[in-house]
CSV table of C-alpha atoms in Angstrom, one decimal:
chain,number,residue,atom,x,y,z
A,1,MET,CA,-11.2,-9.6,7.3
A,2,GLY,CA,-12.2,-9.3,10.9
A,3,ILE,CA,-8.6,-9.2,12.0
A,4,PHE,CA,-7.9,-6.6,9.4
A,5,LEU,CA,-10.7,-4.4,10.7
A,6,PHE,CA,-9.6,-5.0,14.3
A,7,LYS,CA,-6.0,-3.9,13.5
A,8,THR,CA,-7.3,-0.9,11.6
A,9,VAL,CA,-9.4,0.2,14.5
A,10,PHE,CA,-6.6,-0.4,16.9
A,11,PHE,CA,-4.1,1.8,14.9
A,12,THR,CA,-6.9,4.4,14.5
A,13,VAL,CA,-7.3,4.9,18.2
A,14,ILE,CA,-3.6,4.5,19.1
A,15,PRO,CA,-1.5,7.6,18.1
A,16,PRO,CA,0.3,8.8,16.1
A,17,LEU,CA,-2.1,9.8,13.4
A,18,LYS,CA,-1.0,10.8,9.9
A,19,PHE,CA,-3.1,14.0,9.9
A,20,VAL,CA,-1.9,15.3,6.5
A,21,ARG,CA,-2.8,12.0,4.9
A,22,VAL,CA,-6.2,12.1,6.6
A,23,LEU,CA,-6.9,15.5,5.1
A,24,LYS,CA,-5.6,14.4,1.7
A,25,GLN,CA,-8.0,11.4,1.8
A,26,ILE,CA,-10.9,13.5,2.9
A,27,ARG,CA,-10.2,15.6,-0.2
A,28,PHE,CA,-10.1,12.6,-2.4
A,29,ILE,CA,-13.1,10.6,-1.0
A,30,GLY,CA,-15.2,13.6,-0.1
A,31,PHE,CA,-14.5,16.8,-2.0
A,32,HIS,CA,-13.7,15.0,-5.3
A,33,SER,CA,-17.1,13.1,-5.1
A,34,THR,CA,-19.1,16.3,-4.6
A,35,VAL,CA,-20.1,16.9,-8.2
A,36,LEU,CA,-21.1,13.2,-8.7
A,37,ILE,CA,-23.2,13.3,-5.5
A,38,LEU,CA,-24.9,16.6,-6.5
A,39,LEU,CA,-25.8,15.1,-9.9
A,40,THR,CA,-27.1,11.8,-8.6
A,41,GLY,CA,-28.8,13.4,-5.7
A,42,GLY,CA,-30.5,16.0,-7.9
A,43,PHE,CA,-31.8,13.4,-10.3
A,44,ALA,CA,-32.8,11.0,-7.6
A,45,GLY,CA,-34.9,13.8,-6.1
A,46,MET,CA,-36.4,14.7,-9.4
A,47,VAL,CA,-37.5,11.1,-10.0
A,48,LEU,CA,-38.9,11.0,-6.5
A,49,GLY,CA,-40.7,14.3,-7.2
A,50,PHE,CA,-42.4,12.8,-10.3
A,51,GLN,CA,-43.2,9.4,-8.8
A,52,GLY,CA,-44.2,10.8,-5.4
A,53,TYR,CA,-46.5,13.4,-6.9
A,54,TYR,CA,-48.4,11.0,-9.2
A,55,SER,CA,-48.7,8.4,-6.5
A,56,LEU,CA,-49.9,10.8,-3.9
A,57,SER,CA,-52.2,12.7,-6.1
A,58,ARG,CA,-54.2,9.4,-6.7
A,59,PHE,CA,-55.1,9.6,-3.0
A,60,GLY,CA,-55.4,13.3,-3.0
A,61,SER,CA,-52.4,13.6,-0.8
A,62,ASP,CA,-50.0,15.5,-3.1
A,63,ALA,CA,-49.5,18.1,-0.3
A,64,PHE,CA,-47.3,15.5,1.4
A,65,LEU,CA,-44.8,15.4,-1.5
A,66,GLY,CA,-42.2,17.4,0.5
A,67,PRO,CA,-42.1,14.9,3.4
A,68,VAL,CA,-42.2,11.9,1.1
A,69,VAL,CA,-39.2,13.2,-0.9
A,70,ALA,CA,-37.3,14.3,2.2
A,71,LEU,CA,-37.9,11.2,4.3
A,72,SER,CA,-37.0,8.9,1.4
A,73,LEU,CA,-33.8,10.7,0.9
A,74,ILE,CA,-32.7,11.4,4.4
A,75,LYS,CA,-33.5,7.9,5.8
A,76,GLU,CA,-32.7,5.7,2.9
A,77,LEU,CA,-31.7,7.0,-0.6
A,78,GLY,CA,-29.2,9.6,0.5
A,79,PRO,CA,-27.0,7.3,2.6
A,80,VAL,CA,-27.4,4.3,0.4
A,81,LEU,CA,-27.0,5.9,-3.1
A,82,SER,CA,-24.2,8.2,-2.0
A,83,ALA,CA,-22.4,5.2,-0.5
A,84,LEU,CA,-22.8,3.2,-3.7
A,85,MET,CA,-21.4,6.2,-5.7
A,86,VAL,CA,-18.4,6.5,-3.4
A,87,THR,CA,-17.8,2.8,-3.6
A,88,GLY,CA,-17.6,3.1,-7.4
A,89,ARG,CA,-15.6,6.2,-7.5
A,90,ALA,CA,-13.3,6.2,-4.5
A,91,GLY,CA,-13.5,2.6,-3.1
A,92,SER,CA,-12.4,1.1,-6.4
A,93,ALA,CA,-9.5,3.6,-6.7
A,94,ILE,CA,-8.4,2.9,-3.1
A,95,THR,CA,-8.3,-0.9,-3.8
A,96,ALA,CA,-6.4,-0.4,-7.1
A,97,GLU,CA,-3.9,2.0,-5.5
A,98,ILE,CA,-3.1,-0.2,-2.5
A,99,GLY,CA,-3.2,-3.3,-4.8
A,100,ILE,CA,-0.6,-1.8,-7.1
A,101,MET,CA,1.5,-0.8,-4.1
A,102,ARG,CA,1.3,-4.5,-2.9
A,103,ILE,CA,2.4,-6.1,-6.2
A,104,SER,CA,5.1,-3.5,-6.8
A,105,GLU,CA,6.5,-4.2,-3.3
A,106,GLN,CA,5.9,-0.6,-2.1
A,107,ILE,CA,4.1,-2.0,1.0
A,108,ASP,CA,7.2,-4.2,1.7
A,109,ALA,CA,9.3,-1.0,1.3
A,110,LEU,CA,7.2,0.8,3.9
A,111,LYS,CA,7.7,-2.2,6.3
A,112,LEU,CA,11.4,-2.2,5.7
A,113,MET,CA,11.6,1.5,6.6
A,114,GLY,CA,10.2,0.4,10.0
A,115,LEU,CA,6.9,2.1,9.2
A,116,ASN,CA,3.4,0.6,9.7
A,117,PRO,CA,1.5,0.3,6.4
A,118,TYR,CA,-1.8,0.4,8.3
A,119,ARG,CA,-1.0,3.9,9.6
A,120,TYR,CA,-0.1,5.1,6.1
A,121,LEU,CA,-2.6,3.3,3.9
A,122,VAL,CA,-5.6,2.2,5.9
A,123,VAL,CA,-6.2,4.4,8.9
A,124,PRO,CA,-6.3,7.8,7.0
A,125,ASN,CA,-8.8,6.3,4.6
A,126,LEU,CA,-11.0,5.0,7.4
A,127,ILE,CA,-11.1,8.3,9.2
A,128,ALA,CA,-11.7,10.1,5.9
A,129,GLY,CA,-14.5,7.7,5.0
A,130,MET,CA,-16.2,8.2,8.4
A,131,ILE,CA,-16.1,11.9,8.0
A,132,ALA,CA,-16.8,12.2,4.3
A,133,LEU,CA,-19.7,9.8,3.9
A,134,PRO,CA,-22.1,11.6,6.3
A,135,LEU,CA,-21.3,14.9,4.7
A,136,LEU,CA,-21.8,13.5,1.2
A,137,GLY,CA,-25.0,11.9,2.3
A,138,ALA,CA,-26.2,15.3,3.6
A,139,ILE,CA,-25.2,16.9,0.2
A,140,PHE,CA,-27.1,14.2,-1.6
A,141,ASP,CA,-30.2,14.9,0.6
A,142,VAL,CA,-30.1,18.6,-0.1
A,143,ALA,CA,-29.6,18.1,-3.8
A,144,GLY,CA,-32.4,15.6,-3.9
A,145,ILE,CA,-34.8,17.8,-2.0
A,146,PHE,CA,-34.0,20.6,-4.4
A,147,GLY,CA,-34.6,18.2,-7.3
A,148,GLY,CA,-38.0,17.3,-5.8
A,149,TYR,CA,-38.7,21.0,-5.4
A,150,LEU,CA,-38.0,21.7,-9.1
A,151,ILE,CA,-40.4,18.9,-10.2
A,152,GLY,CA,-43.1,19.3,-7.6
A,153,VAL,CA,-43.2,23.1,-7.3
A,154,LYS,CA,-41.8,24.5,-10.5
A,155,LEU,CA,-43.0,21.9,-12.9
A,156,LEU,CA,-46.1,20.4,-11.4
A,157,GLY,CA,-47.5,23.4,-9.6
A,158,LEU,CA,-47.4,22.5,-5.9
A,159,SER,CA,-46.9,25.5,-3.7
A,160,ALA,CA,-43.4,26.0,-2.3
A,161,GLY,CA,-45.0,26.7,1.1
A,162,THR,CA,-46.7,23.3,1.1
A,163,TYR,CA,-43.6,21.5,-0.1
A,164,PHE,CA,-41.3,22.9,2.6
A,165,GLY,CA,-44.0,23.4,5.3
A,166,GLU,CA,-45.1,19.8,5.4
A,167,MET,CA,-41.5,18.7,5.2
A,168,ALA,CA,-40.7,20.8,8.4
A,169,THR,CA,-43.7,19.3,10.1
A,170,HIS,CA,-43.0,15.6,9.4
A,171,VAL,CA,-39.3,15.3,9.3
A,172,ASN,CA,-37.7,15.3,12.7
A,173,ILE,CA,-34.1,15.2,14.0
A,174,LYS,CA,-34.3,11.4,14.7
A,175,ASP,CA,-34.7,10.8,10.9
A,176,VAL,CA,-31.7,12.9,10.2
A,177,ILE,CA,-29.6,11.1,12.8
A,178,GLU,CA,-30.7,7.8,11.4
A,179,GLY,CA,-29.3,8.9,8.0
A,180,ILE,CA,-26.1,10.1,9.6
A,181,TYR,CA,-25.6,6.7,11.4
A,182,LYS,CA,-26.1,4.9,8.2
A,183,SER,CA,-23.7,7.0,6.2
A,184,PHE,CA,-21.1,6.7,8.9
A,185,SER,CA,-21.3,2.9,9.0
A,186,PHE,CA,-21.3,2.7,5.2
A,187,GLY,CA,-18.1,4.8,5.2
A,188,ILE,CA,-16.5,2.1,7.5
A,189,ILE,CA,-17.7,-0.7,5.2
A,190,ILE,CA,-16.4,0.9,2.0
A,191,ILE,CA,-13.0,1.6,3.4
A,192,TRP,CA,-12.7,-1.7,5.3
A,193,VAL,CA,-13.5,-3.8,2.2
A,194,SER,CA,-11.6,-1.6,-0.3
A,195,CYS,CA,-8.4,-1.5,1.8
A,196,PHE,CA,-8.6,-5.2,2.7
A,197,LYS,CA,-9.0,-6.2,-1.0
A,198,GLY,CA,-6.1,-4.0,-2.0
A,199,TYR,CA,-3.9,-5.0,0.8
A,200,TYR,CA,-4.2,-8.7,0.1
A,201,THR,CA,-3.9,-8.4,-3.7
A,202,GLY,CA,-1.7,-11.2,-4.8
A,203,ILE,CA,-2.6,-13.4,-1.8
A,204,PHE,CA,-6.3,-14.0,-2.6
A,205,THR,CA,-6.5,-12.8,-6.2
A,206,GLY,CA,-3.2,-13.5,-7.9
A,207,PHE,CA,-0.4,-11.2,-8.9
A,208,GLY,CA,-0.1,-8.6,-11.7
A,209,ALA,CA,-2.6,-6.5,-13.4
A,210,GLU,CA,-5.2,-9.3,-13.4
A,211,GLY,CA,-4.8,-9.6,-9.6
A,212,VAL,CA,-5.5,-5.8,-9.2
A,213,SER,CA,-8.4,-6.0,-11.5
A,214,LYS,CA,-10.0,-8.9,-9.7
A,215,SER,CA,-9.4,-7.2,-6.3
A,216,THR,CA,-11.0,-4.0,-7.5
A,217,THR,CA,-14.1,-5.8,-8.9
A,218,GLN,CA,-14.4,-7.9,-5.7
A,219,ALA,CA,-14.1,-4.7,-3.6
A,220,VAL,CA,-16.9,-2.9,-5.5
A,221,VAL,CA,-19.2,-5.9,-5.5
A,222,LEU,CA,-18.7,-6.9,-1.9
A,223,SER,CA,-18.9,-3.3,-0.6
A,224,SER,CA,-22.2,-2.7,-2.6
A,225,VAL,CA,-23.7,-6.0,-1.3
A,226,LEU,CA,-22.6,-5.3,2.3
A,227,ILE,CA,-24.0,-1.7,2.1
A,228,LEU,CA,-27.5,-3.1,1.2
A,229,VAL,CA,-27.4,-5.9,3.7
A,230,TRP,CA,-26.2,-3.6,6.5
A,231,ASP,CA,-28.8,-1.0,5.5
A,232,TYR,CA,-31.6,-3.7,5.9
A,233,PHE,CA,-30.1,-4.7,9.2
A,234,MET,CA,-29.9,-1.2,10.5
A,235,THR,CA,-33.4,-0.3,9.3
A,236,SER,CA,-35.1,-3.4,10.7
A,237,VAL,CA,-33.2,-4.0,13.9
A,238,LEU,CA,-31.8,-0.7,15.1
A,239,PHE,CA,-34.5,1.7,14.2
B,1,MET,CA,27.2,-10.1,11.7
B,2,ILE,CA,24.5,-12.1,9.8
B,3,LYS,CA,24.2,-15.8,10.4
B,4,ILE,CA,21.8,-17.9,8.3
B,5,LYS,CA,21.3,-21.4,9.9
B,6,ASP,CA,19.5,-24.3,8.3
B,7,ILE,CA,16.7,-22.3,6.6
B,8,HIS,CA,13.9,-24.4,5.2
B,9,LYS,CA,11.0,-22.7,3.3
B,10,SER,CA,8.1,-24.2,1.3
B,11,PHE,CA,5.4,-22.7,-0.8
B,12,ASP,CA,2.3,-24.8,-1.6
B,13,GLU,CA,4.2,-28.0,-0.6
B,14,LYS,CA,7.1,-27.1,-2.9
B,15,GLU,CA,10.3,-26.9,-0.8
B,16,VAL,CA,12.3,-23.9,-2.1
B,17,LEU,CA,15.0,-23.8,0.5
B,18,LYS,CA,16.2,-27.1,1.9
B,19,GLY,CA,18.6,-26.1,4.7
B,20,ILE,CA,20.6,-23.0,3.8
B,21,SER,CA,23.4,-22.0,6.1
B,22,PHE,CA,26.2,-19.4,5.8
B,23,GLU,CA,27.5,-16.4,7.6
B,24,ILE,CA,28.5,-12.9,6.6
B,25,LYS,CA,31.1,-10.9,8.6
B,26,LYS,CA,30.6,-7.2,9.3
B,27,GLY,CA,31.6,-5.1,6.4
B,28,ASP,CA,31.6,-7.9,3.9
B,29,ILE,CA,29.5,-8.0,0.8
B,30,ILE,CA,28.5,-11.4,-0.7
B,31,ALA,CA,27.0,-12.3,-4.0
B,32,LEU,CA,24.1,-14.7,-3.7
B,33,ILE,CA,23.7,-16.5,-7.0
B,34,GLY,CA,21.8,-19.4,-8.5
B,35,GLY,CA,19.4,-20.3,-11.3
B,36,SER,CA,16.0,-18.5,-11.6
B,37,GLY,CA,13.5,-19.6,-9.0
B,38,CYS,CA,16.1,-21.2,-6.8
B,39,GLY,CA,15.0,-19.1,-3.8
B,40,LYS,CA,17.6,-16.3,-3.7
B,41,SER,CA,15.0,-13.5,-3.3
B,42,VAL,CA,13.1,-15.6,-0.8
B,43,LEU,CA,16.2,-16.0,1.3
B,44,LEU,CA,16.8,-12.2,1.1
B,45,LYS,CA,13.3,-11.6,2.4
B,46,HIS,CA,14.0,-13.9,5.3
B,47,VAL,CA,17.0,-11.7,6.2
B,48,ALA,CA,14.8,-8.6,6.0
B,49,GLY,CA,12.2,-10.3,8.3
B,50,LEU,CA,9.6,-10.1,5.5
B,51,LEU,CA,9.2,-13.9,5.5
B,52,GLN,CA,9.5,-16.4,8.3
B,53,PRO,CA,11.3,-19.7,7.8
B,54,ASP,CA,9.5,-23.0,8.3
B,55,HIS,CA,12.6,-24.2,10.1
B,56,GLY,CA,16.0,-22.6,10.9
B,57,GLN,CA,17.0,-19.1,11.9
B,58,VAL,CA,18.4,-15.9,10.7
B,59,SER,CA,20.4,-14.0,13.3
B,60,VAL,CA,21.7,-10.5,13.1
B,61,ASP,CA,24.4,-9.7,15.8
B,62,GLY,CA,23.5,-12.9,17.5
B,63,LYS,CA,19.7,-12.3,17.7
B,64,ASP,CA,17.3,-14.6,16.0
B,65,ILE,CA,15.1,-12.1,14.0
B,66,SER,CA,12.0,-14.4,14.1
B,67,LEU,CA,12.1,-14.0,17.9
B,68,LEU,CA,12.3,-10.2,17.9
B,69,SER,CA,9.3,-8.1,19.2
B,70,GLY,CA,7.6,-5.7,16.8
B,71,ARG,CA,9.6,-2.8,18.3
B,72,GLU,CA,13.0,-4.7,18.1
B,73,LEU,CA,12.2,-5.7,14.5
B,74,LYS,CA,11.5,-2.0,13.6
B,75,LYS,CA,14.8,-1.1,15.3
B,76,LEU,CA,16.6,-3.7,13.2
B,77,ARG,CA,14.9,-2.5,10.0
B,78,SER,CA,16.1,1.0,10.7
B,79,ARG,CA,19.7,-0.3,10.3
B,80,LEU,CA,18.8,-2.1,7.1
B,81,GLY,CA,18.4,-0.9,3.5
B,82,PHE,CA,16.8,-2.9,0.8
B,83,LEU,CA,17.0,-2.4,-3.0
B,84,PHE,CA,14.0,-4.1,-4.5
B,85,GLN,CA,14.2,-5.7,-7.9
B,86,GLY,CA,11.6,-3.2,-9.3
B,87,GLY,CA,12.8,-0.3,-7.2
B,88,ALA,CA,9.5,-0.2,-5.2
B,89,LEU,CA,9.6,3.6,-5.3
B,90,PHE,CA,6.3,5.3,-4.3
B,91,ASP,CA,4.9,6.2,-7.6
B,92,SER,CA,2.8,9.0,-6.3
B,93,MET,CA,5.9,10.8,-5.1
B,94,THR,CA,8.7,12.5,-6.9
B,95,VAL,CA,12.3,11.1,-6.7
B,96,PHE,CA,13.1,13.8,-4.1
B,97,GLU,CA,10.0,13.0,-2.0
B,98,ASN,CA,10.9,9.2,-2.2
B,99,VAL,CA,14.4,9.7,-0.9
B,100,ALA,CA,13.3,12.3,1.7
B,101,PHE,CA,10.4,10.0,2.9
B,102,PRO,CA,12.4,7.8,5.4
B,103,LEU,CA,14.2,10.9,6.8
B,104,GLU,CA,10.9,12.7,7.3
B,105,GLU,CA,9.2,9.8,8.9
B,106,LYS,CA,12.0,8.3,11.0
B,107,THR,CA,14.0,11.3,12.1
B,108,ARG,CA,13.4,14.8,13.5
B,109,LEU,CA,15.8,16.5,11.2
B,110,SER,CA,14.9,20.0,10.0
B,111,THR,CA,13.5,20.4,6.4
B,112,LYS,CA,16.8,22.2,5.4
B,113,ILE,CA,19.0,19.3,6.6
B,114,ILE,CA,16.7,16.8,5.0
B,115,GLN,CA,16.9,18.7,1.7
B,116,GLU,CA,20.7,18.8,1.9
B,117,ARG,CA,21.0,15.1,2.7
B,118,VAL,CA,18.6,14.1,-0.1
B,119,LEU,CA,20.4,16.2,-2.7
B,120,ASN,CA,23.8,14.8,-1.5
B,121,GLU,CA,22.4,11.3,-1.8
B,122,LEU,CA,21.0,12.0,-5.3
B,123,GLU,CA,24.4,13.4,-6.3
B,124,ARG,CA,26.2,10.3,-5.0
B,125,VAL,CA,24.0,8.1,-7.3
B,126,GLY,CA,24.3,10.5,-10.2
B,127,LEU,CA,20.7,11.7,-10.2
B,128,SER,CA,21.2,15.5,-9.7
B,129,GLY,CA,18.7,17.4,-11.7
B,130,SER,CA,16.1,14.6,-11.7
B,131,GLU,CA,14.7,15.2,-8.2
B,132,HIS,CA,11.4,16.6,-9.4
B,133,LYS,CA,10.6,13.7,-11.7
B,134,TYR,CA,8.1,11.0,-10.9
B,135,PRO,CA,9.2,7.3,-11.1
B,136,SER,CA,7.1,6.8,-14.3
B,137,GLN,CA,9.1,9.6,-16.0
B,138,ILE,CA,12.6,8.1,-15.5
B,139,SER,CA,14.4,5.2,-17.1
B,140,GLY,CA,15.0,1.8,-15.5
B,141,GLY,CA,18.6,2.7,-14.7
B,142,MET,CA,17.6,6.0,-13.1
B,143,LEU,CA,14.9,4.2,-11.2
B,144,LYS,CA,17.4,1.8,-9.7
B,145,ARG,CA,19.7,4.7,-8.8
B,146,ALA,CA,16.8,6.5,-7.1
B,147,ALA,CA,15.9,3.4,-5.2
B,148,LEU,CA,19.5,3.0,-4.1
B,149,ALA,CA,19.6,6.6,-2.9
B,150,ARG,CA,16.4,6.0,-0.8
B,151,ALA,CA,17.9,2.8,0.6
B,152,LEU,CA,21.2,4.5,1.5
B,153,VAL,CA,19.8,7.8,2.8
B,154,MET,CA,19.4,6.4,6.4
B,155,ASP,CA,23.1,5.2,6.4
B,156,PRO,CA,22.2,1.5,6.8
B,157,GLU,CA,24.6,-0.9,8.3
B,158,ILE,CA,23.2,-3.8,6.2
B,159,MET,CA,22.3,-3.5,2.5
B,160,LEU,CA,20.3,-6.1,0.7
B,161,PHE,CA,20.2,-5.9,-3.1
B,162,ASP,CA,17.6,-7.9,-5.0
B,163,GLU,CA,18.8,-8.3,-8.5
B,164,PRO,CA,19.8,-4.6,-8.9
B,165,THR,CA,20.7,-5.0,-12.6
B,166,THR,CA,17.8,-7.0,-13.8
B,167,GLY,CA,16.1,-5.5,-16.8
B,168,LEU,CA,19.0,-3.1,-17.5
B,169,ASP,CA,21.3,-3.1,-20.5
B,170,PRO,CA,24.8,-4.3,-19.8
B,171,VAL,CA,26.3,-0.8,-19.8
B,172,ILE,CA,23.8,0.5,-17.3
B,173,GLY,CA,24.0,-2.7,-15.3
B,174,LEU,CA,27.7,-2.3,-15.0
B,175,ALA,CA,27.3,1.3,-13.9
B,176,ILE,CA,24.9,0.2,-11.2
B,177,LEU,CA,27.3,-2.4,-10.0
B,178,SER,CA,30.2,0.2,-9.9
B,179,LEU,CA,27.9,2.5,-7.9
B,180,ILE,CA,27.1,-0.3,-5.4
B,181,ASP,CA,30.9,-0.9,-5.1
B,182,SER,CA,31.7,2.8,-4.6
B,183,CYS,CA,28.9,3.1,-2.0
B,184,HIS,CA,30.2,0.0,-0.2
B,185,LYS,CA,33.7,1.4,-0.1
B,186,GLN,CA,32.4,4.8,1.3
B,187,LEU,CA,29.8,3.4,3.7
B,188,SER,CA,31.3,0.0,4.7
B,189,PHE,CA,27.9,-1.6,5.0
B,190,THR,CA,27.5,-5.4,5.2
B,191,GLY,CA,25.7,-6.5,2.1
B,192,ILE,CA,24.0,-9.4,0.3
B,193,LEU,CA,23.8,-8.9,-3.5
B,194,VAL,CA,21.4,-11.3,-5.3
B,195,THR,CA,22.5,-11.3,-8.9
B,196,HIS,CA,23.0,-13.2,-12.1
B,197,GLU,CA,25.9,-10.9,-13.1
B,198,ILE,CA,28.7,-13.5,-13.2
B,199,PRO,CA,31.6,-12.8,-13.7
B,200,ARG,CA,31.1,-9.0,-13.6
B,201,VAL,CA,30.1,-9.0,-9.9
B,202,LEU,CA,33.1,-11.0,-8.8
B,203,ASP,CA,35.3,-7.8,-8.6
B,204,ILE,CA,33.1,-6.1,-6.1
B,205,VAL,CA,32.2,-8.9,-3.6
B,206,ASP,CA,34.1,-10.7,-0.9
B,207,ARG,CA,32.5,-14.1,-1.3
B,208,VAL,CA,30.1,-15.9,-3.6
B,209,VAL,CA,27.4,-18.1,-2.3
B,210,MET,CA,25.6,-20.3,-4.9
B,211,ILE,CA,22.3,-21.9,-4.2
B,212,HIS,CA,21.4,-25.0,-6.2
B,213,GLU,CA,18.3,-27.1,-5.7
B,214,GLY,CA,17.6,-25.5,-2.4
B,215,VAL,CA,21.0,-26.0,-0.8
B,216,VAL,CA,24.3,-24.1,-0.7
B,217,LEU,CA,26.4,-25.6,-3.5
B,218,ALA,CA,29.4,-23.2,-3.1
B,219,ASP,CA,30.6,-20.7,-0.5
B,220,GLU,CA,33.8,-19.4,-2.0
B,221,THR,CA,36.0,-16.4,-2.5
B,222,PRO,CA,35.4,-14.9,-6.1
B,223,GLN,CA,38.7,-16.5,-7.2
B,224,GLY,CA,37.9,-19.8,-5.7
B,225,PHE,CA,34.4,-19.8,-7.2
B,226,PHE,CA,35.7,-18.8,-10.7
B,227,SER,CA,38.4,-21.6,-10.7
B,228,SER,CA,36.0,-24.2,-9.2
B,229,GLY,CA,36.1,-27.5,-11.0
B,230,ASP,CA,32.4,-28.2,-10.2
B,231,PRO,CA,30.6,-28.8,-13.5
B,232,ILE,CA,27.4,-27.1,-12.2
B,233,ILE,CA,29.3,-24.0,-11.2
B,234,GLN,CA,31.3,-24.0,-14.5
B,235,GLY,CA,28.0,-24.4,-16.4
B,236,PHE,CA,26.5,-21.5,-14.5
B,237,ILE,CA,29.5,-19.3,-15.2
B,238,GLY,CA,29.4,-20.2,-18.8
B,239,LYS,CA,25.7,-19.6,-19.2
B,240,THR,CA,25.6,-16.2,-17.4
B,241,ALA,CA,28.8,-15.0,-19.2
B,242,GLU,CA,27.0,-15.8,-22.5
B,243,GLY,CA,23.9,-14.1,-21.3
B,244,SER,CA,25.8,-10.9,-20.4
């Protein structure tokens, strides 16, 4: 897997870049995930609104609901949950697509045309993942903060000024950058694992529909685990 | 033009090819035959550089392809067309896009010229009018024709056919073989045709190479092969003739 990542990075930095395919994959990984991210972000924020409000009100600190919701989302839940959603929606599809191309000899066909399969199948996904994940994480954060606002302000009666005012006071740019770094690295993990599992379908997981099925399952499980492990690593060591 | 010398290849300790050697002259087309699982497709993938032999060498124009650099191998592959057993068309692209793909990626031709060449190629293989269909929307025979059009669109000097008639009914299978024959006459490529279609293929090839138990059992002209007294060859001809 290390060699696979090295080759992918190598072909990413060495031109030519398949720009149209990059745009297509940004549309697939990013734009097509937007509704899912809005929904999950909104509901995650609403849950945070409830839980945060009742926990904070025990200590008489319900005024800090805004920063609690925002910091939880921006630093942790936004990047992690959006990455897990993208793994399930786009990562699995990428593995299945590349896996089917492998077992139906479409990757061999690319090679025999003198074309580099990494440039066509892996690099555009990697660039798209690195661009789309931070944007989806940000959308998740905004939807979550709005969800928290609906619960905290509209349902439970906290003032909008307190909710947003305390948020502006306690959330700083470093927190936002931390979230962006995380989303960016999760984008690399998802694409790395998904493309690797698809590319080597048949070699590690057997041929046919069963091989594609196994590769897809492995890609989702491994990506999800790596996202959580890497999240812990980044949180504890880097920040 | 193509020289295969003492090729050995094993998979999981099972030796599939045990020293295969033969040569193909420029412009000739040979039939590579043998029982299922005898290593015909494996050998074809060695010629295409998709597999590396454990021992031995495949040379094209005197150059051992296992020693070629990445750039040289790309250059060689641009002279080579490969018709896969399942077609290997890109299923997210239409027939037109599939045939146009190598031209768009490997040449700097204008869109208009690419369109003309693709339509001509599709006409040659009898697929005019199907250019906007996806591979999943066409029959097995049409799929093979589309794959043939994609393989031929770059005017290859070498064509490798991996069981082009497998899975097709005898009439369509014969039509595909006739198409390969007419394309060979028009384009004069050097070809290897992996097939079970004995005796139907004997009319369109210059030689027949039969692999049996990992070695070359026969390397004959079609007439010599058909009249061979070898009981294994006669048994194979009998079986495949019954099958077709």
